[in-house]
mmCIF file of C-alpha atoms in Angstrom:
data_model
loop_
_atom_site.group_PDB
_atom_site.id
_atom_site.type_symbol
_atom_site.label_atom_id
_atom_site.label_comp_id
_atom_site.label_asym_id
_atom_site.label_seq_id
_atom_site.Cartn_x
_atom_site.Cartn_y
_atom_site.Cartn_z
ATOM 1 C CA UNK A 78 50.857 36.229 -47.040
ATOM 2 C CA UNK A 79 51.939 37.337 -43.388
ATOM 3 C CA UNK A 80 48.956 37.535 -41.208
ATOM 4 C CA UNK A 81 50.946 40.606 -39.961
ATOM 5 C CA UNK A 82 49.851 42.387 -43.399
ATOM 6 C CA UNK A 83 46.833 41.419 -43.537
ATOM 7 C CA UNK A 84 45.144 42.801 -40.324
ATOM 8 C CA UNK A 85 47.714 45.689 -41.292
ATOM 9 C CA UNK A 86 45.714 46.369 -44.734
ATOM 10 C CA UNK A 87 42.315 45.602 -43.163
ATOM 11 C CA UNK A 88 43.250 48.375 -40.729
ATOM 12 C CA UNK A 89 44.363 50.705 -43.194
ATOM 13 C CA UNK A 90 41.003 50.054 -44.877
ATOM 14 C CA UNK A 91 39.333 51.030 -42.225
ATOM 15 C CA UNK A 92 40.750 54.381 -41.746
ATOM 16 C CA UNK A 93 40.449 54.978 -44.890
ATOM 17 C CA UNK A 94 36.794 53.948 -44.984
ATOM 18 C CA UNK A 95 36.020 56.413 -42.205
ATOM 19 C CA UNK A 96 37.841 59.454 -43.476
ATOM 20 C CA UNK A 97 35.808 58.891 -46.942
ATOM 21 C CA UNK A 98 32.635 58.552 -45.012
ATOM 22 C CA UNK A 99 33.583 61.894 -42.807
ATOM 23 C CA UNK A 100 34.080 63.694 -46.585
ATOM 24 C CA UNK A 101 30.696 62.383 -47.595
ATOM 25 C CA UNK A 102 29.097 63.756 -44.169
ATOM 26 C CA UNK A 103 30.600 66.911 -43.478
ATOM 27 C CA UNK A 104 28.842 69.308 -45.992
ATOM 28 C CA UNK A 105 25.598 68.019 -43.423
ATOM 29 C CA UNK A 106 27.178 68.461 -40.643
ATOM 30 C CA UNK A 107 27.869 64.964 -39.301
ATOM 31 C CA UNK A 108 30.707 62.447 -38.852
ATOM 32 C CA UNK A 109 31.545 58.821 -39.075
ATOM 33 C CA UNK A 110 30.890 58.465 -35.590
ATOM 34 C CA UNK A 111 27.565 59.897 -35.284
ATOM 35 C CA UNK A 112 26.661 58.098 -38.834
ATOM 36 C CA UNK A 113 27.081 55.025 -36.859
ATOM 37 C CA UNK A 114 24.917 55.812 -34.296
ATOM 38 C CA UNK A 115 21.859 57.054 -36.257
ATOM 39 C CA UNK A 116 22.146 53.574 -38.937
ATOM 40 C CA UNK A 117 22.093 51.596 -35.813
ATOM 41 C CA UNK A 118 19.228 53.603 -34.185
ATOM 42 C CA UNK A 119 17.282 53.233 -37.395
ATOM 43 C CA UNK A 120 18.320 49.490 -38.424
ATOM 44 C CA UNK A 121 17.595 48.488 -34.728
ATOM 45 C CA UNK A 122 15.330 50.621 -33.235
ATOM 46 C CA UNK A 123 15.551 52.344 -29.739
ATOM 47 C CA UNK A 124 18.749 50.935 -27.651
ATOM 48 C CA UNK A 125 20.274 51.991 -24.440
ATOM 49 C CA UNK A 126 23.753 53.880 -24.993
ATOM 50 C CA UNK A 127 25.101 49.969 -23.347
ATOM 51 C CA UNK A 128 24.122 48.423 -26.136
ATOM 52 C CA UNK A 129 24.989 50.941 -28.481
ATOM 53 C CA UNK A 130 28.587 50.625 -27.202
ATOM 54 C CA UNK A 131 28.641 47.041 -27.319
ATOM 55 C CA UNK A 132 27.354 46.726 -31.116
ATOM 56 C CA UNK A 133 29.076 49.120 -32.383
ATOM 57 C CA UNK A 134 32.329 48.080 -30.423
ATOM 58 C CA UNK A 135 33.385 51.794 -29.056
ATOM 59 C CA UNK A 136 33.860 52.489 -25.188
ATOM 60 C CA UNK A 137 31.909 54.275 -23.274
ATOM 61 C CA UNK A 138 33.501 57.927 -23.141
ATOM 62 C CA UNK A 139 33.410 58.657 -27.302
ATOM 63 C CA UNK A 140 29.492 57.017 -27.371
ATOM 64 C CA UNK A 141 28.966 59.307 -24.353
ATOM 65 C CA UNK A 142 30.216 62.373 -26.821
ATOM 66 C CA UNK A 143 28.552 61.118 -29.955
ATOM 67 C CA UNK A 144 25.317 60.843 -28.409
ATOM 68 C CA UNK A 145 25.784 64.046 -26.516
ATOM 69 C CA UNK A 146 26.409 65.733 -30.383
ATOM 70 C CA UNK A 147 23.729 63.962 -31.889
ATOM 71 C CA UNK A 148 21.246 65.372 -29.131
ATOM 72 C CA UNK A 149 22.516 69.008 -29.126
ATOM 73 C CA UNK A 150 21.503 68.487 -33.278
ATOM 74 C CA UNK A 151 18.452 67.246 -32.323
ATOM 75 C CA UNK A 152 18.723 63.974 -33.845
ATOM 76 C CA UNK A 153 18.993 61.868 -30.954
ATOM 77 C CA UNK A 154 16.368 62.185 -27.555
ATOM 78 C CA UNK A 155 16.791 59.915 -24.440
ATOM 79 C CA UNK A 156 13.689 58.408 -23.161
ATOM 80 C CA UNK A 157 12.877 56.479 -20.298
ATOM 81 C CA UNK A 158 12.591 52.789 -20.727
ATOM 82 C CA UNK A 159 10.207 50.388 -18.657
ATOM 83 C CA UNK A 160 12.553 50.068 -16.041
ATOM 84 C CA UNK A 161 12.885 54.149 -15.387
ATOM 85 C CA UNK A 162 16.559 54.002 -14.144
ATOM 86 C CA UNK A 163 17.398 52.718 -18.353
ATOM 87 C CA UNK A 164 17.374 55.492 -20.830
ATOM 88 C CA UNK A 165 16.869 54.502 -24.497
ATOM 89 C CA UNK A 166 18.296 56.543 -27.409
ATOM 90 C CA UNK A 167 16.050 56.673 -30.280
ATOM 91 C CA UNK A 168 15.832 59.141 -33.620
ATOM 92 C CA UNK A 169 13.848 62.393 -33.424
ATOM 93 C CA UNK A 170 11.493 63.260 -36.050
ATOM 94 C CA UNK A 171 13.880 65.996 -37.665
ATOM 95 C CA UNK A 172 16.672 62.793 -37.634
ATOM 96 C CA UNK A 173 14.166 60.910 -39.586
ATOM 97 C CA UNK A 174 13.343 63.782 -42.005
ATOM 98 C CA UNK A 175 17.364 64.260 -42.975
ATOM 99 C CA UNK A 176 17.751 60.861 -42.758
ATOM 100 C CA UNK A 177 17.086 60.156 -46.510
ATOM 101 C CA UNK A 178 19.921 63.253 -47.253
ATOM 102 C CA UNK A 179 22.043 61.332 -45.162
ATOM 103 C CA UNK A 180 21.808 58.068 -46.967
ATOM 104 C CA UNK A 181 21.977 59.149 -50.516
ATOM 105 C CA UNK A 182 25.404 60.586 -49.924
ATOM 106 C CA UNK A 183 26.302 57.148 -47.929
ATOM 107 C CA UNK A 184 24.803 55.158 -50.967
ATOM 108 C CA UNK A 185 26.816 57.285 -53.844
ATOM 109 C CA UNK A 186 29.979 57.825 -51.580
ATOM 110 C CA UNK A 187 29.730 53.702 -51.533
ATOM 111 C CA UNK A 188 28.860 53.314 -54.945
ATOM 112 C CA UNK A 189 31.978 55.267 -56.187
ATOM 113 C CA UNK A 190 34.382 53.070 -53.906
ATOM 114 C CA UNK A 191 33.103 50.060 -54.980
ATOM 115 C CA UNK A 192 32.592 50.455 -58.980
ATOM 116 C CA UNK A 193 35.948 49.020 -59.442
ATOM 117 C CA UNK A 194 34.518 45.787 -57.945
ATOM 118 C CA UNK A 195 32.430 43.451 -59.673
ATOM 119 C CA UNK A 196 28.780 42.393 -58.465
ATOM 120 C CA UNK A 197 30.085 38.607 -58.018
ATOM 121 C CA UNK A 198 33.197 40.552 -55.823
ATOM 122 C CA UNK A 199 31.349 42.706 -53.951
ATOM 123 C CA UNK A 200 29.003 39.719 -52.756
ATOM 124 C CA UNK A 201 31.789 37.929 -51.851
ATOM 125 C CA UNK A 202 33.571 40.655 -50.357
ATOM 126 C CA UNK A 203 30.287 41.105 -48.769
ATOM 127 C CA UNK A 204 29.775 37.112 -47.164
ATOM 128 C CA UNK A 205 33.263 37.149 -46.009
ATOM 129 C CA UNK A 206 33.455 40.330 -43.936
ATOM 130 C CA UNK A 207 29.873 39.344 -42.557
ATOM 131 C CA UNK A 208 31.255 36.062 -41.658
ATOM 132 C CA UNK A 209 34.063 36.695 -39.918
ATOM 133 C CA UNK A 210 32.588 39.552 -37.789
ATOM 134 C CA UNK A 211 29.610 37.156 -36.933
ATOM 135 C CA UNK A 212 32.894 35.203 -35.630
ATOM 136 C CA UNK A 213 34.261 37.411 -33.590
ATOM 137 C CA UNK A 214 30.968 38.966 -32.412
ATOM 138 C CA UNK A 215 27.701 36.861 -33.067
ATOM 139 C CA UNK A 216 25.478 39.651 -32.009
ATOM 140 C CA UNK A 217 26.677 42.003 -34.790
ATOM 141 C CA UNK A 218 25.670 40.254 -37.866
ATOM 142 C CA UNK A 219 25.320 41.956 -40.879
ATOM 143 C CA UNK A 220 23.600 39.571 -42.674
ATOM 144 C CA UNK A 221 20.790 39.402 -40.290
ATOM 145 C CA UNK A 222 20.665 42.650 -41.134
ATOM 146 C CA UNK A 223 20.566 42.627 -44.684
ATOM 147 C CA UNK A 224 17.930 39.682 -44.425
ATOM 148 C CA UNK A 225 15.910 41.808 -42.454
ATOM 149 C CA UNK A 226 16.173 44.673 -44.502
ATOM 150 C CA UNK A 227 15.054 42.638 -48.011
#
């Protein structure tokens, strides 16, 4: 196989990925993008919008609107961190509340894309994509994260 294809596919998952999560979302008002930043916020606890960015691999400008969304909802706040020129973004209480609504249409919007997929795939699927992003970006491990949450 081309490697051309590959990363083409891949890619193609990914869009594809995001426009089913954006279906799954939009009856609650939310989108991929915001998604993002509330799983991190709640995985990770309170970050500054930097470190958002640089987990989540987006540029400044689109975090800068996602965040600005996400407080406007009420989701998100900004709080001052110990030294007072960093800001922290952290989950309000109503973000908490819907959070559960959030993540049962997540989990079954998951569960229908992968029930073609075996439990032996899946974890596969599962080791190599972890893997190969702790490769490319050691700091953004999802295993650490599924450790953690276990």
């Amino acid at each position: 196989m081309q490697n051309h294809q590959l990363f083409h596919s891949i890619h193609q998952l990914s869009r594809q990925l995001t426009k089913h999560i954006n279906e799954a979302l939009q009856p609650l008002g939310l989108y991929s993008a915001q998604w993002s930043v509330i799983y991190v916020l709640k995985t990770r606890g309170s970050l500054t919008q930097t470190e958002l960015c640089e987990y989540l691999a987006v540029e400044a400008p689109p975090m800068t609107r996602s965040i600005q969304r996400l407080v406007k909802q009420g989701y998100v706040r900004k709080v001052s961190g110990e030294d007072k020129r960093t800001k922290l973004i952290q989950l309000t209480d109503e973000a908490l509340t819907e959070y559960p609504k959030w993540e049962e249409a997540i989990v079954n919007m998951h569960d229908n894309l992968l029930k073609g997929f075996s439990q032996s795939s899946q974890n596969a699927l599962y080791i190599l994509v972890s893997d190969w992003l702790h490769q490319l970006h050691p700091q953004t491990s999802m295993r650490e994260e599924k450790d953690i949450n276990e």
